[in-house]
Amino acid sequence: MSIDNHASNQLRCAVLISGTGRTLKNLLDYKSSGRLNNVCFPLVISSSSTAAGLQYAQLCNADAHVVERKGYESDEAFSDAIYKLIEQSQCNFIVMAGFMRKLIIRPEWENRVTNIHPSLIPSFCGHGFYGKKVHQAAINYGVKVSGCTVHFVTNQVDDGPIILQKTVPVYSDDDADTLAARVLEMEFQALPEALELISAGRVTVDGRKTIINSGN
Ligand code: GRF
C-alpha cells in the first residue's frame, strides 16, 4: 500500500545537531538565498553543550537547546525530552544534521524524520560507521564510487526509506579527508533537495521505498 505521507505544506523543522553544524549552516544559507521557501528552522537541539553548530542557531534566531544524553537514564527519557521541545515549538518535521545520538522514532513521527549519511547506503553504514571511519572503510574496500544518502529515520541505524542519493568518484590517491570533502559537497546539495521535494508533497513512502512524484 502506498502512503502519501506529506501534503504540500510548510515544514517546520527541528534540526538536531551534535558537532560542527556544517549541515545546519548549509540549510540556513540555502534559506537565506531564497530557496527552501516551504521550509523553516525555528528550533535547533544539540546533544552537546560544546557543539560549534550552536552558533548558527543564534545567527538565525532559532530557539536553541542543549539536551545531553548523559542527563537521562535511558534513550526513552532522552527522546522524551527532545520531543517535548519539538512539540512546544510546534515543529512538524525533524532533520538530523550530524546528530550522533539515538532518538527513538515514535509511530507518529514515522517518515517525518530525515538523516543524511556520508555513504551510499547500504554500504558503509550502521553501527560504528560515522565521520572519517565511513570514508576510510570505502577507501579500504576499494570502491570506485561513493556518495551520500538522505533517508527517513527508523529505529534501526541508517535503515529507513531512501529519499535520494548522490555519487562522487573515489580516486586512487584519496584519503579519508579528501573523500569526505568531496562527499560533503554532494551532501550540501542532497539534503536541501530532499527537503524541497518533501515540502512540495512529492515524496511518497511505499514500504521501504520512496517514490518521487513528478512536480506536474
Ligand atoms: C556529515 O558527514 C554528515 O553526513 C553526517 O554528519 C556530518 C556533518 O556534521 N550526518 P556537521 O553538520 O558538520 O555537524
PDB file of C-alpha atoms and ligand atoms in Angstrom:
ATOM      1  CA  MET A   1       0.000   0.000   0.000  1.00  0.00           C
ATOM      2  CA  SER A   2       1.189   3.459  -0.812  1.00  0.00           C
ATOM      3  CA  ILE A   3       1.186   6.069   1.929  1.00  0.00           C
ATOM      4  CA  ASP A   4       1.010   9.673   0.864  1.00  0.00           C
ATOM      5  CA  ASN A   5       2.833  10.939   3.864  1.00  0.00           C
ATOM      6  CA  HIS A   6       3.250  14.621   3.145  1.00  0.00           C
ATOM      7  CA  ALA A   7       0.748  17.070   1.877  1.00  0.00           C
ATOM      8  CA  SER A   8       2.311  20.113   0.285  1.00  0.00           C
ATOM      9  CA  ASN A   9       2.661  22.382   3.275  1.00  0.00           C
ATOM     10  CA  GLN A  10       5.284  24.138   5.290  1.00  0.00           C
ATOM     11  CA  LEU A  11       7.864  22.006   7.059  1.00  0.00           C
ATOM     12  CA  ARG A  12       8.630  23.447  10.476  1.00  0.00           C
ATOM     13  CA  CYS A  13      11.881  21.665  11.142  1.00  0.00           C
ATOM     14  CA  ALA A  14      13.603  20.881  14.387  1.00  0.00           C
ATOM     15  CA  VAL A  15      17.268  20.449  13.480  1.00  0.00           C
ATOM     16  CA  LEU A  16      19.210  18.012  15.663  1.00  0.00           C
ATOM     17  CA  ILE A  17      22.960  18.506  15.809  1.00  0.00           C
ATOM     18  CA  SER A  18      25.935  17.224  17.790  1.00  0.00           C
ATOM     19  CA  GLY A  19      29.026  18.801  16.260  1.00  0.00           C
ATOM     20  CA  THR A  20      30.346  21.361  13.830  1.00  0.00           C
ATOM     21  CA  GLY A  21      26.977  22.201  12.301  1.00  0.00           C
ATOM     22  CA  ARG A  22      28.101  22.412   8.672  1.00  0.00           C
ATOM     23  CA  THR A  23      24.874  20.736   7.611  1.00  0.00           C
ATOM     24  CA  LEU A  24      22.786  23.232   9.576  1.00  0.00           C
ATOM     25  CA  LYS A  25      24.763  26.181   8.227  1.00  0.00           C
ATOM     26  CA  ASN A  26      24.256  24.960   4.673  1.00  0.00           C
ATOM     27  CA  LEU A  27      20.487  24.730   5.212  1.00  0.00           C
ATOM     28  CA  LEU A  28      20.409  28.236   6.651  1.00  0.00           C
ATOM     29  CA  ASP A  29      22.475  29.541   3.719  1.00  0.00           C
ATOM     30  CA  TYR A  30      20.011  27.939   1.298  1.00  0.00           C
ATOM     31  CA  LYS A  31      17.128  29.501   3.147  1.00  0.00           C
ATOM     32  CA  SER A  32      18.669  32.968   3.216  1.00  0.00           C
ATOM     33  CA  SER A  33      19.419  32.793  -0.508  1.00  0.00           C
ATOM     34  CA  GLY A  34      15.703  32.497  -1.222  1.00  0.00           C
ATOM     35  CA  ARG A  35      15.413  28.739  -1.596  1.00  0.00           C
ATOM     36  CA  LEU A  36      13.602  26.292   0.708  1.00  0.00           C
ATOM     37  CA  ASN A  37      10.606  28.599   0.696  1.00  0.00           C
ATOM     38  CA  ASN A  38       8.318  25.999   2.200  1.00  0.00           C
ATOM     39  CA  VAL A  39      10.755  25.047   4.946  1.00  0.00           C
ATOM     40  CA  CYS A  40      11.722  26.852   8.151  1.00  0.00           C
ATOM     41  CA  PHE A  41      14.075  26.082  11.006  1.00  0.00           C
ATOM     42  CA  PRO A  42      12.692  27.531  14.232  1.00  0.00           C
ATOM     43  CA  LEU A  43      14.359  25.036  16.579  1.00  0.00           C
ATOM     44  CA  VAL A  44      17.870  23.628  16.984  1.00  0.00           C
ATOM     45  CA  ILE A  45      18.621  20.957  19.564  1.00  0.00           C
ATOM     46  CA  SER A  46      22.195  19.937  20.254  1.00  0.00           C
ATOM     47  CA  SER A  47      23.209  16.762  22.064  1.00  0.00           C
ATOM     48  CA  SER A  48      26.413  18.530  23.153  1.00  0.00           C
ATOM     49  CA  SER A  49      26.834  21.791  25.046  1.00  0.00           C
ATOM     50  CA  THR A  50      30.111  22.397  23.210  1.00  0.00           C
ATOM     51  CA  ALA A  51      28.799  21.808  19.679  1.00  0.00           C
ATOM     52  CA  ALA A  52      30.173  24.539  17.427  1.00  0.00           C
ATOM     53  CA  GLY A  53      26.966  24.303  15.411  1.00  0.00           C
ATOM     54  CA  LEU A  54      25.053  26.074  18.176  1.00  0.00           C
ATOM     55  CA  GLN A  55      26.480  29.385  16.901  1.00  0.00           C
ATOM     56  CA  TYR A  56      24.411  29.059  13.720  1.00  0.00           C
ATOM     57  CA  ALA A  57      21.199  28.685  15.673  1.00  0.00           C
ATOM     58  CA  GLN A  58      21.903  32.031  17.290  1.00  0.00           C
ATOM     59  CA  LEU A  59      22.643  33.655  13.941  1.00  0.00           C
ATOM     60  CA  CYS A  60      19.274  32.686  12.512  1.00  0.00           C
ATOM     61  CA  ASN A  61      17.317  33.398  15.702  1.00  0.00           C
ATOM     62  CA  ALA A  62      16.256  29.788  16.090  1.00  0.00           C
ATOM     63  CA  ASP A  63      15.352  28.630  19.540  1.00  0.00           C
ATOM     64  CA  ALA A  64      18.433  26.657  20.654  1.00  0.00           C
ATOM     65  CA  HIS A  65      18.571  23.992  23.348  1.00  0.00           C
ATOM     66  CA  VAL A  66      21.130  21.521  24.632  1.00  0.00           C
ATOM     67  CA  VAL A  67      19.835  18.075  25.568  1.00  0.00           C
ATOM     68  CA  GLU A  68      22.711  15.822  26.586  1.00  0.00           C
ATOM     69  CA  ARG A  69      22.262  12.057  26.683  1.00  0.00           C
ATOM     70  CA  LYS A  70      24.196  11.836  29.953  1.00  0.00           C
ATOM     71  CA  GLY A  71      21.425  13.771  31.686  1.00  0.00           C
ATOM     72  CA  TYR A  72      18.943  10.924  31.135  1.00  0.00           C
ATOM     73  CA  GLU A  73      18.857   7.337  32.270  1.00  0.00           C
ATOM     74  CA  SER A  74      17.551   5.845  29.038  1.00  0.00           C
ATOM     75  CA  ASP A  75      17.139   6.509  25.325  1.00  0.00           C
ATOM     76  CA  GLU A  76      13.400   6.788  26.015  1.00  0.00           C
ATOM     77  CA  ALA A  77      13.841   9.554  28.594  1.00  0.00           C
ATOM     78  CA  PHE A  78      16.338  11.365  26.352  1.00  0.00           C
ATOM     79  CA  SER A  79      13.930  11.113  23.403  1.00  0.00           C
ATOM     80  CA  ASP A  80      11.014  12.308  25.537  1.00  0.00           C
ATOM     81  CA  ALA A  81      12.962  15.457  26.429  1.00  0.00           C
ATOM     82  CA  ILE A  82      13.652  16.162  22.751  1.00  0.00           C
ATOM     83  CA  TYR A  83      10.049  15.537  21.663  1.00  0.00           C
ATOM     84  CA  LYS A  84       8.810  17.836  24.411  1.00  0.00           C
ATOM     85  CA  LEU A  85      10.821  20.735  22.962  1.00  0.00           C
ATOM     86  CA  ILE A  86       9.733  19.851  19.451  1.00  0.00           C
ATOM     87  CA  GLU A  87       6.068  19.811  20.418  1.00  0.00           C
ATOM     88  CA  GLN A  88       6.422  23.107  22.310  1.00  0.00           C
ATOM     89  CA  SER A  89       7.800  24.756  19.198  1.00  0.00           C
ATOM     90  CA  GLN A  90       5.088  23.195  17.036  1.00  0.00           C
ATOM     91  CA  CYS A  91       7.567  21.638  14.638  1.00  0.00           C
ATOM     92  CA  ASN A  92       6.135  19.042  12.278  1.00  0.00           C
ATOM     93  CA  PHE A  93       9.413  17.666  10.934  1.00  0.00           C
ATOM     94  CA  ILE A  94      12.827  16.638  12.293  1.00  0.00           C
ATOM     95  CA  VAL A  95      16.125  16.960  10.414  1.00  0.00           C
ATOM     96  CA  MET A  96      19.106  15.096  11.821  1.00  0.00           C
ATOM     97  CA  ALA A  97      22.160  17.108  10.820  1.00  0.00           C
ATOM     98  CA  GLY A  98      25.242  15.389  12.146  1.00  0.00           C
ATOM     99  CA  PHE A  99      23.252  14.133  15.151  1.00  0.00           C
ATOM    100  CA  MET A 100      25.202  11.402  16.923  1.00  0.00           C
ATOM    101  CA  ARG A 101      22.675  10.110  19.450  1.00  0.00           C
ATOM    102  CA  LYS A 102      19.744   7.738  19.279  1.00  0.00           C
ATOM    103  CA  LEU A 103      16.325   9.324  19.014  1.00  0.00           C
ATOM    104  CA  ILE A 104      13.543   6.791  19.345  1.00  0.00           C
ATOM    105  CA  ILE A 105      11.176   7.282  16.423  1.00  0.00           C
ATOM    106  CA  ARG A 106       7.625   7.380  17.737  1.00  0.00           C
ATOM    107  CA  PRO A 107       4.950   5.984  15.391  1.00  0.00           C
ATOM    108  CA  GLU A 108       3.503   9.443  14.752  1.00  0.00           C
ATOM    109  CA  TRP A 109       6.937  10.641  13.578  1.00  0.00           C
ATOM    110  CA  GLU A 110       7.460   7.846  11.063  1.00  0.00           C
ATOM    111  CA  ASN A 111       8.527   9.373   7.717  1.00  0.00           C
ATOM    112  CA  ARG A 112       8.818  12.770   9.389  1.00  0.00           C
ATOM    113  CA  VAL A 113      12.482  12.467  10.408  1.00  0.00           C
ATOM    114  CA  THR A 114      15.380  12.602   7.941  1.00  0.00           C
ATOM    115  CA  ASN A 115      19.055  11.862   8.294  1.00  0.00           C
ATOM    116  CA  ILE A 116      21.986  12.293   5.931  1.00  0.00           C
ATOM    117  CA  HIS A 117      24.717   9.668   5.872  1.00  0.00           C
ATOM    118  CA  PRO A 118      28.047  10.122   4.042  1.00  0.00           C
ATOM    119  CA  SER A 119      27.975   6.885   2.032  1.00  0.00           C
ATOM    120  CA  LEU A 120      25.755   5.094  -0.436  1.00  0.00           C
ATOM    121  CA  ILE A 121      23.556   3.080   1.934  1.00  0.00           C
ATOM    122  CA  PRO A 122      23.563   0.054   2.361  1.00  0.00           C
ATOM    123  CA  SER A 123      27.369   0.269   2.052  1.00  0.00           C
ATOM    124  CA  PHE A 124      29.492   1.594   4.897  1.00  0.00           C
ATOM    125  CA  CYS A 125      26.656   2.347   7.273  1.00  0.00           C
ATOM    126  CA  GLY A 126      25.242   1.135  10.562  1.00  0.00           C
ATOM    127  CA  HIS A 127      26.887   0.876  13.976  1.00  0.00           C
ATOM    128  CA  GLY A 128      30.421   2.231  14.054  1.00  0.00           C
ATOM    129  CA  PHE A 129      30.243   3.952  10.663  1.00  0.00           C
ATOM    130  CA  TYR A 130      30.485   7.658  11.368  1.00  0.00           C
ATOM    131  CA  GLY A 131      32.799  10.527  10.448  1.00  0.00           C
ATOM    132  CA  LYS A 132      36.080   9.619   8.779  1.00  0.00           C
ATOM    133  CA  LYS A 133      35.558   5.925   9.512  1.00  0.00           C
ATOM    134  CA  VAL A 134      32.952   5.795   6.746  1.00  0.00           C
ATOM    135  CA  HIS A 135      35.329   7.199   4.143  1.00  0.00           C
ATOM    136  CA  GLN A 136      38.306   5.148   5.306  1.00  0.00           C
ATOM    137  CA  ALA A 137      36.189   1.995   5.016  1.00  0.00           C
ATOM    138  CA  ALA A 138      35.160   2.931   1.471  1.00  0.00           C
ATOM    139  CA  ILE A 139      38.805   3.542   0.518  1.00  0.00           C
ATOM    140  CA  ASN A 140      39.983   0.313   2.163  1.00  0.00           C
ATOM    141  CA  TYR A 141      37.328  -1.652   0.311  1.00  0.00           C
ATOM    142  CA  GLY A 142      38.465  -0.176  -2.974  1.00  0.00           C
ATOM    143  CA  VAL A 143      35.149   1.194  -4.210  1.00  0.00           C
ATOM    144  CA  LYS A 144      35.331   3.484  -7.232  1.00  0.00           C
ATOM    145  CA  VAL A 145      32.188   5.412  -6.320  1.00  0.00           C
ATOM    146  CA  SER A 146      30.931   6.751  -3.007  1.00  0.00           C
ATOM    147  CA  GLY A 147      28.427   9.427  -2.089  1.00  0.00           C
ATOM    148  CA  CYS A 148      25.722  10.362   0.352  1.00  0.00           C
ATOM    149  CA  THR A 149      22.231   9.202   1.241  1.00  0.00           C
ATOM    150  CA  VAL A 150      19.260  11.151   2.588  1.00  0.00           C
ATOM    151  CA  HIS A 151      16.779   8.789   4.204  1.00  0.00           C
ATOM    152  CA  PHE A 152      13.866   8.686   6.570  1.00  0.00           C
ATOM    153  CA  VAL A 153      14.900   7.530  10.020  1.00  0.00           C
ATOM    154  CA  THR A 154      13.554   4.365  11.619  1.00  0.00           C
ATOM    155  CA  ASN A 155      14.518   2.688  14.864  1.00  0.00           C
ATOM    156  CA  GLN A 156      17.285   0.772  13.048  1.00  0.00           C
ATOM    157  CA  VAL A 157      20.539   2.601  12.351  1.00  0.00           C
ATOM    158  CA  ASP A 158      20.843   4.009   8.794  1.00  0.00           C
ATOM    159  CA  ASP A 159      17.986   1.797   7.644  1.00  0.00           C
ATOM    160  CA  GLY A 160      14.929   3.849   6.630  1.00  0.00           C
ATOM    161  CA  PRO A 161      13.459   4.501   3.170  1.00  0.00           C
ATOM    162  CA  ILE A 162      15.983   6.250   0.930  1.00  0.00           C
ATOM    163  CA  ILE A 163      14.847   9.638  -0.399  1.00  0.00           C
ATOM    164  CA  LEU A 164      17.829  10.391  -2.589  1.00  0.00           C
ATOM    165  CA  GLN A 165      21.473   9.552  -3.130  1.00  0.00           C
ATOM    166  CA  LYS A 166      24.264  11.440  -4.860  1.00  0.00           C
ATOM    167  CA  THR A 167      27.529   9.921  -6.021  1.00  0.00           C
ATOM    168  CA  VAL A 168      31.154  11.015  -6.250  1.00  0.00           C
ATOM    169  CA  PRO A 169      34.177   9.259  -7.762  1.00  0.00           C
ATOM    170  CA  VAL A 170      36.791   7.735  -5.460  1.00  0.00           C
ATOM    171  CA  TYR A 171      40.347   8.300  -6.720  1.00  0.00           C
ATOM    172  CA  SER A 172      43.366   6.088  -6.068  1.00  0.00           C
ATOM    173  CA  ASP A 173      45.154   8.868  -4.192  1.00  0.00           C
ATOM    174  CA  ASP A 174      42.184   9.743  -1.953  1.00  0.00           C
ATOM    175  CA  ASP A 175      42.483   9.658   1.796  1.00  0.00           C
ATOM    176  CA  ALA A 176      39.560   9.906   4.215  1.00  0.00           C
ATOM    177  CA  ASP A 177      39.821  13.702   4.285  1.00  0.00           C
ATOM    178  CA  THR A 178      39.803  14.276   0.534  1.00  0.00           C
ATOM    179  CA  LEU A 179      36.946  11.830   0.032  1.00  0.00           C
ATOM    180  CA  ALA A 180      34.978  13.343   2.950  1.00  0.00           C
ATOM    181  CA  ALA A 181      35.308  16.806   1.414  1.00  0.00           C
ATOM    182  CA  ARG A 182      34.069  15.580  -1.973  1.00  0.00           C
ATOM    183  CA  VAL A 183      31.121  13.779  -0.390  1.00  0.00           C
ATOM    184  CA  LEU A 184      30.275  16.790   1.775  1.00  0.00           C
ATOM    185  CA  GLU A 185      29.854  18.933  -1.344  1.00  0.00           C
ATOM    186  CA  MET A 186      27.203  16.467  -2.503  1.00  0.00           C
ATOM    187  CA  GLU A 187      25.592  16.417   0.954  1.00  0.00           C
ATOM    188  CA  PHE A 188      25.214  20.173   0.709  1.00  0.00           C
ATOM    189  CA  GLN A 189      23.072  19.666  -2.408  1.00  0.00           C
ATOM    190  CA  ALA A 190      21.278  16.499  -1.404  1.00  0.00           C
ATOM    191  CA  LEU A 191      19.686  17.497   1.882  1.00  0.00           C
ATOM    192  CA  PRO A 192      18.137  20.788   0.698  1.00  0.00           C
ATOM    193  CA  GLU A 193      16.945  18.995  -2.443  1.00  0.00           C
ATOM    194  CA  ALA A 194      15.289  16.300  -0.337  1.00  0.00           C
ATOM    195  CA  LEU A 195      13.591  18.864   1.896  1.00  0.00           C
ATOM    196  CA  GLU A 196      12.341  20.735  -1.193  1.00  0.00           C
ATOM    197  CA  LEU A 197      10.815  17.519  -2.521  1.00  0.00           C
ATOM    198  CA  ILE A 198       9.193  16.627   0.791  1.00  0.00           C
ATOM    199  CA  SER A 199       7.835  20.124   1.365  1.00  0.00           C
ATOM    200  CA  ALA A 200       6.366  20.085  -2.150  1.00  0.00           C
ATOM    201  CA  GLY A 201       4.477  16.901  -1.269  1.00  0.00           C
ATOM    202  CA  ARG A 202       6.417  14.952  -3.897  1.00  0.00           C
ATOM    203  CA  VAL A 203       7.721  12.122  -1.708  1.00  0.00           C
ATOM    204  CA  THR A 204       5.555   9.066  -1.139  1.00  0.00           C
ATOM    205  CA  VAL A 205       6.636   6.161   1.028  1.00  0.00           C
ATOM    206  CA  ASP A 206       5.724   2.652  -0.078  1.00  0.00           C
ATOM    207  CA  GLY A 207       7.093   0.053   2.313  1.00  0.00           C
ATOM    208  CA  ARG A 208      10.823   0.615   2.479  1.00  0.00           C
ATOM    209  CA  LYS A 209      10.875   2.528  -0.803  1.00  0.00           C
ATOM    210  CA  THR A 210      10.145   6.108  -1.611  1.00  0.00           C
ATOM    211  CA  ILE A 211       8.594   7.281  -4.844  1.00  0.00           C
ATOM    212  CA  ILE A 212       9.471  10.754  -6.067  1.00  0.00           C
ATOM    213  CA  ASN A 213       6.465  12.099  -7.893  1.00  0.00           C
ATOM    214  CA  SER A 214       6.870  14.480 -10.801  1.00  0.00           C
ATOM    215  CA  GLY A 215       6.202  18.079  -9.947  1.00  0.00           C
ATOM    216  CA  ASN A 216       3.497  18.411 -12.626  1.00  0.00           C
TER     217      ASN A 216
HETATM  218  C1  GRF B   1      28.344  14.652   7.689  1.00  0.00           C
HETATM  219  O1  GRF B   1      29.328  13.708   7.398  1.00  0.00           O
HETATM  220  C2  GRF B   1      27.008  14.010   7.617  1.00  0.00           C
HETATM  221  O2  GRF B   1      26.939  13.037   6.610  1.00  0.00           O
HETATM  222  C3  GRF B   1      26.866  13.415   8.971  1.00  0.00           C
HETATM  223  O3  GRF B   1      27.411  14.405   9.822  1.00  0.00           O
HETATM  224  C4  GRF B   1      28.439  15.097   9.131  1.00  0.00           C
HETATM  225  C5  GRF B   1      28.238  16.586   9.219  1.00  0.00           C
HETATM  226  O4  GRF B   1      28.252  17.017  10.538  1.00  0.00           O
HETATM  227  N1  GRF B   1      25.497  13.103   9.254  1.00  0.00           N
HETATM  228  P1  GRF B   1      28.105  18.575  10.851  1.00  0.00           P
HETATM  229  O5  GRF B   1      26.874  19.071  10.155  1.00  0.00           O
HETATM  230  O6  GRF B   1      29.332  19.249  10.333  1.00  0.00           O
HETATM  231  O7  GRF B   1      27.994  18.669  12.346  1.00  0.00           O
END
